[in-house]
Amino acid sequence: MAQPRVIVVGGGLAGLMATIKLAEAGAQVDLLSIVPVKRSHSVCAQGGINGAVNTKGEGDSPELHFYDTVKGGDFLAHQPPVRDMTREAPNIIYMFDRMGVPFSRTPEGLIDFRRFGGTLHHRTAHAGATTGQQLLYALDEQVRRFEADGKVTKFEGWESFDPVLDATGRCVGVVAMDIRSMEIRAFLGDAVVFATGGLGAIFGFGTNSVVNTGSAIAGCYQAGAHYGNPEFIQIHPTAISGGDKLRLMSESVRGEGGRVWVPKNPKDNRSPASIPETERWYFLEEKYPLYGNLVPRDIASREIHHVVYNLGHRVEGEEAVYLDLTHRDPDYLTKKLGGVLEIYEKFKGQDPRRVPMKVAPAVHYSMGGLWVDYKQMTNIPGLFAAGECEFQYHGANRLGANALVACVYGGIVSGVTSFEWAANHAKKAPASTVADSALSRFRERTKAISARGGAENLYAIRRDLGALMVRNVTIVRENSELVKTQQKLVDLAARTRKAPLPDQGPWANQGLVHALEIENMIDLARAITAGALARDESRGAHYKPAFEKRDDAKWLCTTKAIFTPDGPKLDFTEKIDISLLPLAERRYDVVPAHAPKPSIGTASGSAGAAH
Amino acid sequence: MESSQSAGNRTVQVRVMRQENPNSTPRWELFEVPYRPNMNVHMCLLEIQERPTTIEGSQTTPPCWEVNCLEEVCGSCTMVINGRVRQACSALVDTLSQPITIEPMSKFPVVRDLVVDRSRMFEELKKVKAWVPLDGTHALGNGPRYSQEEQSTAYVLSRCMTCGCCVEACPQYGPGSAFIGPAAINQVRRFNLHPTGALNKGERIETVMGPGGITDCGNAQVCASVCPKEIPLLESIAAVARDATVHSIRRWFGK
């Protein structure tokens, strides 16, 4: 058997993990990434990674992690892969521990765990409050080792645009561009794994990094890959204001005791220190006595939105709420949350150990993504996807600290399954002509963009896209507005065709890259909006006041968006696999009767035990 | 979820070093952009990108720069701002004197404008074997136990984002020198402190004992003062130098 060659697109946690699994199995890997992989968006994950290790003796178990995740996702995730992920989560944490990730420790020297949203257990391993950065560095180091051994070749500064399909419709590579030399070439292999992360830039400013445009997966979608659950976009409840980014204040702030409040009197403009306890409204603690400030993100964001915009509460005149840590010991906070508090201090100029932070909701994460089967393969044979760019693990709402575990688990699965696929389907070197039509199509597209004239400005279009999507397709969704948004997206696409490139240079032309991306972003925006318009119910992050309730009779199904040149076509024939946990009401004020119980005794505790 | 708003008619003056490609001669361009609350240098560049007209009114191309996380954890947007190397995202306009001057880092080849090629730094991480050599990623049980104090030390060392501030400031580092620089030396210390990483301590120390290694440090002591993550680079260099001395004595005696 020839050594399989696999292309991995994206060098965040999911892509690096897939790369390692492939290299271990014996594949030759070409790893493409827009940025040097160490600068991927995974570095922004702060609070931690979930795994039911039961270090605190609370009777936590992977079964409870599974239940919390399915319930947190409002029963929209297929259950078997979620169960498998939660079972593997402790091993994933141990693997990182072996790689040298400096996880915070207990006095006994074990990995320490903290609380996060949507669970009652200490289940989140963390390295200070820069956990994503530390996990990414660990994988980056391991990949560098394989690179030094010649098993992995990195192509940093290459942006992928279109998958290459052979005559049978199988994916055998990608068309990519070197964003410095502007060279266009095809990377060919026996399988391709996409791990390109989220699409937050479609919403202008949020907590995402600049590269999170979703452009690469839009290329897959345009080539026929189905896109699952596009309408499910997570709004994080606590981010700080800013003109270039809404910087995240991690859920771990609440996990470490942070309290959300507003002055009881909406007109109260006093500074927080001068507002007595009796005149503060801790609205999350009041409404959800059991979970308090640690309700899932969709719920916290909606409640904050309600308090600020419907009831008119303000903090010192700002449309925000307080996130208050001032009752905790400053040294403890520095140790546990230093990385997050540093960001607040640097960008807001105030010390959150002494003054409550002002925070508001911001676009954070896409639960939706490329549709994949349980082996992480899309409907295009040979094209795999892992991490935030696929739809599989989080249903209608992702629980905090489940992103890192899902990225790594998806990376593991896709690494193993894409290797199997590649080994079973390896041809002698694919004909060099297989990419010709994809290459010439892409070259034509770049030529057409370069030839454009008109009065539009690419960067203004991008701002308008973000503002439009934030206004109409985030926390509260109204069908009448969504219909208008669909038309406005078509108009925006038309405007891009009248936007000349600001630079015709042949070298490091960021304007050309941007022009290619914005068209792709609009295609995904149309899928998101179409999904939101069609789904007449409220589930997880998708909320329509006109359809207040979850409607399992009609909507217990995946939204699949299928690209057509005239706009997305939607398919709802895939029912959700609920074979493992029964449907139940999603409550966070009391323990529902159906909830599984924590186990008692030491037998089930897995702390210290290898699996 | 707010949009930026401009504050009155205040403006900001920005001088940007422009260079079309690696072989062209750099030149300055001066811009004036509207001031916005909480403005950072990245936002100044965004304004110029959308309306690339110099203060004299001549049309130019949008400047190129690298950027990603915008919260000083990825290291992308490192550049020299008012003569000091730092990240553009955390360089707040309110704290900078004007006109704000923006230049690319000087120790790396310029790709275009403010974009430089820092791949040399990643090669240096390869050179010093900055990793724990894992037997495999399959389930092999827990990692080693260690104390909270050891965790605190390791955590601070491992926050290096390979941004290049330390090597930009280091007088020993540059195109004409083989010196691997403080960032890579710090990684040697970080992995040699880890219980499993320490199993290959000698091998890792040897990577910094030849030409371009630890003895090329000129003790200028500027690296630590520009590190945005406040990594104790001087301590790391001293610790690795000590270990190198011990290692060479041991090697001398054949132990």
mmCIF file with all atom_site columns, C-alpha atoms in Angstrom, chain B residues 46-166:
data_model
loop_
_atom_site.group_PDB
_atom_site.id
_atom_site.type_symbol
_atom_site.label_atom_id
_atom_site.label_alt_id
_atom_site.label_comp_id
_atom_site.label_asym_id
_atom_site.label_entity_id
_atom_site.label_seq_id
_atom_site.pdbx_PDB_ins_code
_atom_site.Cartn_x
_atom_site.Cartn_y
_atom_site.Cartn_z
_atom_site.occupancy
_atom_site.B_iso_or_equiv
_atom_site.pdbx_formal_charge
_atom_site.auth_seq_id
_atom_site.auth_comp_id
_atom_site.auth_asym_id
_atom_site.auth_atom_id
_atom_site.pdbx_PDB_model_num
ATOM 1   C CA . LEU B 1 46  ? -8.473  49.794 9.500  1.00 0.00 ? 46  LEU B CA 1
ATOM 2   C CA . GLU B 1 47  ? -9.442  53.424 8.860  1.00 0.00 ? 47  GLU B CA 1
ATOM 3   C CA . ILE B 1 48  ? -6.554  53.822 6.433  1.00 0.00 ? 48  ILE B CA 1
ATOM 4   C CA . GLN B 1 49  ? -7.437  50.524 4.761  1.00 0.00 ? 49  GLN B CA 1
ATOM 5   C CA . GLU B 1 50  ? -10.950 51.731 3.954  1.00 0.00 ? 50  GLU B CA 1
ATOM 6   C CA . ARG B 1 51  ? -9.850  55.211 2.801  1.00 0.00 ? 51  ARG B CA 1
ATOM 7   C CA . PRO B 1 52  ? -6.201  54.964 1.730  1.00 0.00 ? 52  PRO B CA 1
ATOM 8   C CA . THR B 1 53  ? -5.552  58.652 1.103  1.00 0.00 ? 53  THR B CA 1
ATOM 9   C CA . THR B 1 54  ? -2.515  60.367 2.592  1.00 0.00 ? 54  THR B CA 1
ATOM 10  C CA . ILE B 1 55  ? -2.723  63.648 4.463  1.00 0.00 ? 55  ILE B CA 1
ATOM 11  C CA . GLU B 1 56  ? -1.523  65.396 1.296  1.00 0.00 ? 56  GLU B CA 1
ATOM 12  C CA . GLY B 1 57  ? -4.532  63.938 -0.500 1.00 0.00 ? 57  GLY B CA 1
ATOM 13  C CA . SER B 1 58  ? -2.785  61.409 -2.699 1.00 0.00 ? 58  SER B CA 1
ATOM 14  C CA . GLN B 1 59  ? -4.346  58.000 -3.268 1.00 0.00 ? 59  GLN B CA 1
ATOM 15  C CA . THR B 1 60  ? -2.299  55.056 -2.116 1.00 0.00 ? 60  THR B CA 1
ATOM 16  C CA . THR B 1 61  ? -2.815  51.341 -1.500 1.00 0.00 ? 61  THR B CA 1
ATOM 17  C CA . PRO B 1 62  ? -4.136  50.032 1.819  1.00 0.00 ? 62  PRO B CA 1
ATOM 18  C CA . PRO B 1 63  ? -1.229  49.142 4.107  1.00 0.00 ? 63  PRO B CA 1
ATOM 19  C CA . CYS B 1 64  ? -0.633  45.439 4.762  1.00 0.00 ? 64  CYS B CA 1
ATOM 20  C CA . TRP B 1 65  ? -0.321  44.115 8.276  1.00 0.00 ? 65  TRP B CA 1
ATOM 21  C CA . GLU B 1 66  ? -0.817  40.856 10.123 1.00 0.00 ? 66  GLU B CA 1
ATOM 22  C CA . VAL B 1 67  ? -3.560  40.611 12.714 1.00 0.00 ? 67  VAL B CA 1
ATOM 23  C CA . ASN B 1 68  ? -5.676  37.924 14.278 1.00 0.00 ? 68  ASN B CA 1
ATOM 24  C CA . CYS B 1 69  ? -6.846  37.630 17.889 1.00 0.00 ? 69  CYS B CA 1
ATOM 25  C CA . LEU B 1 70  ? -6.897  41.345 18.815 1.00 0.00 ? 70  LEU B CA 1
ATOM 26  C CA . GLU B 1 71  ? -6.406  40.568 22.488 1.00 0.00 ? 71  GLU B CA 1
ATOM 27  C CA . GLU B 1 72  ? -2.673  40.060 22.706 1.00 0.00 ? 72  GLU B CA 1
ATOM 28  C CA . VAL B 1 73  ? -2.598  36.278 22.848 1.00 0.00 ? 73  VAL B CA 1
ATOM 29  C CA . CYS B 1 74  ? -1.699  35.338 19.249 1.00 0.00 ? 74  CYS B CA 1
ATOM 30  C CA . GLY B 1 75  ? 1.309   37.590 18.609 1.00 0.00 ? 75  GLY B CA 1
ATOM 31  C CA . SER B 1 76  ? 0.359   38.371 14.983 1.00 0.00 ? 76  SER B CA 1
ATOM 32  C CA . CYS B 1 77  ? 0.178   42.161 15.015 1.00 0.00 ? 77  CYS B CA 1
ATOM 33  C CA . THR B 1 78  ? 3.641   42.810 16.435 1.00 0.00 ? 78  THR B CA 1
ATOM 34  C CA . MET B 1 79  ? 5.238   45.956 14.974 1.00 0.00 ? 79  MET B CA 1
ATOM 35  C CA . VAL B 1 80  ? 7.361   48.880 16.054 1.00 0.00 ? 80  VAL B CA 1
ATOM 36  C CA . ILE B 1 81  ? 5.113   51.675 17.331 1.00 0.00 ? 81  ILE B CA 1
ATOM 37  C CA . ASN B 1 82  ? 6.672   54.995 18.291 1.00 0.00 ? 82  ASN B CA 1
ATOM 38  C CA . GLY B 1 83  ? 10.008  53.230 18.363 1.00 0.00 ? 83  GLY B CA 1
ATOM 39  C CA . ARG B 1 84  ? 8.921   50.429 20.660 1.00 0.00 ? 84  ARG B CA 1
ATOM 40  C CA . VAL B 1 85  ? 8.143   46.865 19.615 1.00 0.00 ? 85  VAL B CA 1
ATOM 41  C CA . ARG B 1 86  ? 4.668   45.755 20.731 1.00 0.00 ? 86  ARG B CA 1
ATOM 42  C CA . GLN B 1 87  ? 1.277   44.496 19.537 1.00 0.00 ? 87  GLN B CA 1
ATOM 43  C CA . ALA B 1 88  ? -0.903  46.926 17.583 1.00 0.00 ? 88  ALA B CA 1
ATOM 44  C CA . CYS B 1 89  ? -4.067  45.615 19.234 1.00 0.00 ? 89  CYS B CA 1
ATOM 45  C CA . SER B 1 90  ? -3.056  46.620 22.751 1.00 0.00 ? 90  SER B CA 1
ATOM 46  C CA . ALA B 1 91  ? -1.376  49.889 21.711 1.00 0.00 ? 91  ALA B CA 1
ATOM 47  C CA . LEU B 1 92  ? -4.099  52.361 22.688 1.00 0.00 ? 92  LEU B CA 1
ATOM 48  C CA . VAL B 1 93  ? -4.080  55.680 20.861 1.00 0.00 ? 93  VAL B CA 1
ATOM 49  C CA . ASP B 1 94  ? -4.854  57.602 24.061 1.00 0.00 ? 94  ASP B CA 1
ATOM 50  C CA . THR B 1 95  ? -1.487  56.538 25.476 1.00 0.00 ? 95  THR B CA 1
ATOM 51  C CA . LEU B 1 96  ? 0.613   57.370 22.380 1.00 0.00 ? 96  LEU B CA 1
ATOM 52  C CA . SER B 1 97  ? 2.160   60.652 21.270 1.00 0.00 ? 97  SER B CA 1
ATOM 53  C CA . GLN B 1 98  ? 1.335   61.809 17.747 1.00 0.00 ? 98  GLN B CA 1
ATOM 54  C CA . PRO B 1 99  ? 2.004   61.439 14.950 1.00 0.00 ? 99  PRO B CA 1
ATOM 55  C CA . ILE B 1 100 ? 2.084   57.750 15.798 1.00 0.00 ? 100 ILE B CA 1
ATOM 56  C CA . THR B 1 101 ? 4.884   56.092 13.842 1.00 0.00 ? 101 THR B CA 1
ATOM 57  C CA . ILE B 1 102 ? 4.429   52.505 12.732 1.00 0.00 ? 102 ILE B CA 1
ATOM 58  C CA . GLU B 1 103 ? 7.254   50.411 11.299 1.00 0.00 ? 103 GLU B CA 1
ATOM 59  C CA . PRO B 1 104 ? 7.804   46.725 10.648 1.00 0.00 ? 104 PRO B CA 1
ATOM 60  C CA . MET B 1 105 ? 10.098  44.773 12.948 1.00 0.00 ? 105 MET B CA 1
ATOM 61  C CA . SER B 1 106 ? 13.701  45.213 11.834 1.00 0.00 ? 106 SER B CA 1
ATOM 62  C CA . LYS B 1 107 ? 15.122  41.774 12.628 1.00 0.00 ? 107 LYS B CA 1
ATOM 63  C CA . PHE B 1 108 ? 13.113  39.863 10.035 1.00 0.00 ? 108 PHE B CA 1
ATOM 64  C CA . PRO B 1 109 ? 12.768  40.134 6.250  1.00 0.00 ? 109 PRO B CA 1
ATOM 65  C CA . VAL B 1 110 ? 9.938   42.490 5.279  1.00 0.00 ? 110 VAL B CA 1
ATOM 66  C CA . VAL B 1 111 ? 7.274   40.845 3.130  1.00 0.00 ? 111 VAL B CA 1
ATOM 67  C CA . ARG B 1 112 ? 5.249   43.981 2.537  1.00 0.00 ? 112 ARG B CA 1
ATOM 68  C CA . ASP B 1 113 ? 4.677   47.126 4.606  1.00 0.00 ? 113 ASP B CA 1
ATOM 69  C CA . LEU B 1 114 ? 4.289   45.942 8.218  1.00 0.00 ? 114 LEU B CA 1
ATOM 70  C CA . VAL B 1 115 ? 4.268   42.219 7.411  1.00 0.00 ? 115 VAL B CA 1
ATOM 71  C CA . VAL B 1 116 ? 7.518   40.439 8.192  1.00 0.00 ? 116 VAL B CA 1
ATOM 72  C CA . ASP B 1 117 ? 8.546   36.805 7.902  1.00 0.00 ? 117 ASP B CA 1
ATOM 73  C CA . ARG B 1 118 ? 9.102   35.398 11.394 1.00 0.00 ? 118 ARG B CA 1
ATOM 74  C CA . SER B 1 119 ? 9.432   31.750 10.320 1.00 0.00 ? 119 SER B CA 1
ATOM 75  C CA . ARG B 1 120 ? 12.993  31.760 11.653 1.00 0.00 ? 120 ARG B CA 1
ATOM 76  C CA . MET B 1 121 ? 11.586  31.809 15.194 1.00 0.00 ? 121 MET B CA 1
ATOM 77  C CA . PHE B 1 122 ? 9.580   28.651 14.585 1.00 0.00 ? 122 PHE B CA 1
ATOM 78  C CA . GLU B 1 123 ? 12.687  26.971 13.147 1.00 0.00 ? 123 GLU B CA 1
ATOM 79  C CA . GLU B 1 124 ? 14.478  27.871 16.384 1.00 0.00 ? 124 GLU B CA 1
ATOM 80  C CA . LEU B 1 125 ? 11.774  26.075 18.374 1.00 0.00 ? 125 LEU B CA 1
ATOM 81  C CA . LYS B 1 126 ? 12.519  23.003 16.263 1.00 0.00 ? 126 LYS B CA 1
ATOM 82  C CA . LYS B 1 127 ? 16.219  23.389 16.936 1.00 0.00 ? 127 LYS B CA 1
ATOM 83  C CA . VAL B 1 128 ? 15.822  23.380 20.741 1.00 0.00 ? 128 VAL B CA 1
ATOM 84  C CA . LYS B 1 129 ? 13.333  20.477 20.680 1.00 0.00 ? 129 LYS B CA 1
ATOM 85  C CA . ALA B 1 130 ? 10.649  22.494 22.445 1.00 0.00 ? 130 ALA B CA 1
ATOM 86  C CA . TRP B 1 131 ? 8.281   19.622 23.175 1.00 0.00 ? 131 TRP B CA 1
ATOM 87  C CA . VAL B 1 132 ? 7.673   16.657 25.467 1.00 0.00 ? 132 VAL B CA 1
ATOM 88  C CA . PRO B 1 133 ? 8.545   13.602 23.360 1.00 0.00 ? 133 PRO B CA 1
ATOM 89  C CA . LEU B 1 134 ? 5.279   11.684 23.669 1.00 0.00 ? 134 LEU B CA 1
ATOM 90  C CA . ASP B 1 135 ? 5.142   7.918  23.084 1.00 0.00 ? 135 ASP B CA 1
ATOM 91  C CA . GLY B 1 136 ? 1.808   8.493  21.387 1.00 0.00 ? 136 GLY B CA 1
ATOM 92  C CA . THR B 1 137 ? -1.529  10.236 21.795 1.00 0.00 ? 137 THR B CA 1
ATOM 93  C CA . HIS B 1 138 ? -3.424  7.056  22.676 1.00 0.00 ? 138 HIS B CA 1
ATOM 94  C CA . ALA B 1 139 ? -4.630  6.583  26.267 1.00 0.00 ? 139 ALA B CA 1
ATOM 95  C CA . LEU B 1 140 ? -1.561  6.018  28.415 1.00 0.00 ? 140 LEU B CA 1
ATOM 96  C CA . GLY B 1 141 ? -2.915  7.298  31.698 1.00 0.00 ? 141 GLY B CA 1
ATOM 97  C CA . ASN B 1 142 ? -2.277  10.491 33.605 1.00 0.00 ? 142 ASN B CA 1
ATOM 98  C CA . GLY B 1 143 ? 0.530   12.919 33.282 1.00 0.00 ? 143 GLY B CA 1
ATOM 99  C CA . PRO B 1 144 ? 2.976   13.375 36.144 1.00 0.00 ? 144 PRO B CA 1
ATOM 100 C CA . ARG B 1 145 ? 1.843   14.942 39.402 1.00 0.00 ? 145 ARG B CA 1
ATOM 101 C CA . TYR B 1 146 ? 3.402   18.235 40.337 1.00 0.00 ? 146 TYR B CA 1
ATOM 102 C CA . SER B 1 147 ? 2.816   20.994 42.829 1.00 0.00 ? 147 SER B CA 1
ATOM 103 C CA . GLN B 1 148 ? 0.846   24.213 42.494 1.00 0.00 ? 148 GLN B CA 1
ATOM 104 C CA . GLU B 1 149 ? 4.090   26.123 42.783 1.00 0.00 ? 149 GLU B CA 1
ATOM 105 C CA . GLU B 1 150 ? 5.679   24.197 39.904 1.00 0.00 ? 150 GLU B CA 1
ATOM 106 C CA . GLN B 1 151 ? 2.535   24.835 37.876 1.00 0.00 ? 151 GLN B CA 1
ATOM 107 C CA . SER B 1 152 ? 2.775   28.580 38.477 1.00 0.00 ? 152 SER B CA 1
ATOM 108 C CA . THR B 1 153 ? 6.371   28.650 37.249 1.00 0.00 ? 153 THR B CA 1
ATOM 109 C CA . ALA B 1 154 ? 5.662   26.516 34.184 1.00 0.00 ? 154 ALA B CA 1
ATOM 110 C CA . TYR B 1 155 ? 2.539   28.467 33.280 1.00 0.00 ? 155 TYR B CA 1
ATOM 111 C CA . VAL B 1 156 ? 4.321   31.803 33.148 1.00 0.00 ? 156 VAL B CA 1
ATOM 112 C CA . LEU B 1 157 ? 7.086   30.358 30.946 1.00 0.00 ? 157 LEU B CA 1
ATOM 113 C CA . SER B 1 158 ? 4.671   28.689 28.584 1.00 0.00 ? 158 SER B CA 1
ATOM 114 C CA . ARG B 1 159 ? 2.720   31.834 27.717 1.00 0.00 ? 159 ARG B CA 1
ATOM 115 C CA . CYS B 1 160 ? 5.285   32.821 25.064 1.00 0.00 ? 160 CYS B CA 1
ATOM 116 C CA . MET B 1 161 ? 3.410   33.541 21.822 1.00 0.00 ? 161 MET B CA 1
ATOM 117 C CA . THR B 1 162 ? 6.524   33.722 19.604 1.00 0.00 ? 162 THR B CA 1
ATOM 118 C CA . CYS B 1 163 ? 5.622   37.317 18.814 1.00 0.00 ? 163 CYS B CA 1
ATOM 119 C CA . GLY B 1 164 ? 9.255   38.401 18.403 1.00 0.00 ? 164 GLY B CA 1
ATOM 120 C CA . CYS B 1 165 ? 9.352   41.392 20.756 1.00 0.00 ? 165 CYS B CA 1
ATOM 121 C CA . CYS B 1 166 ? 12.309  39.982 22.699 1.00 0.00 ? 166 CYS B CA 1
#
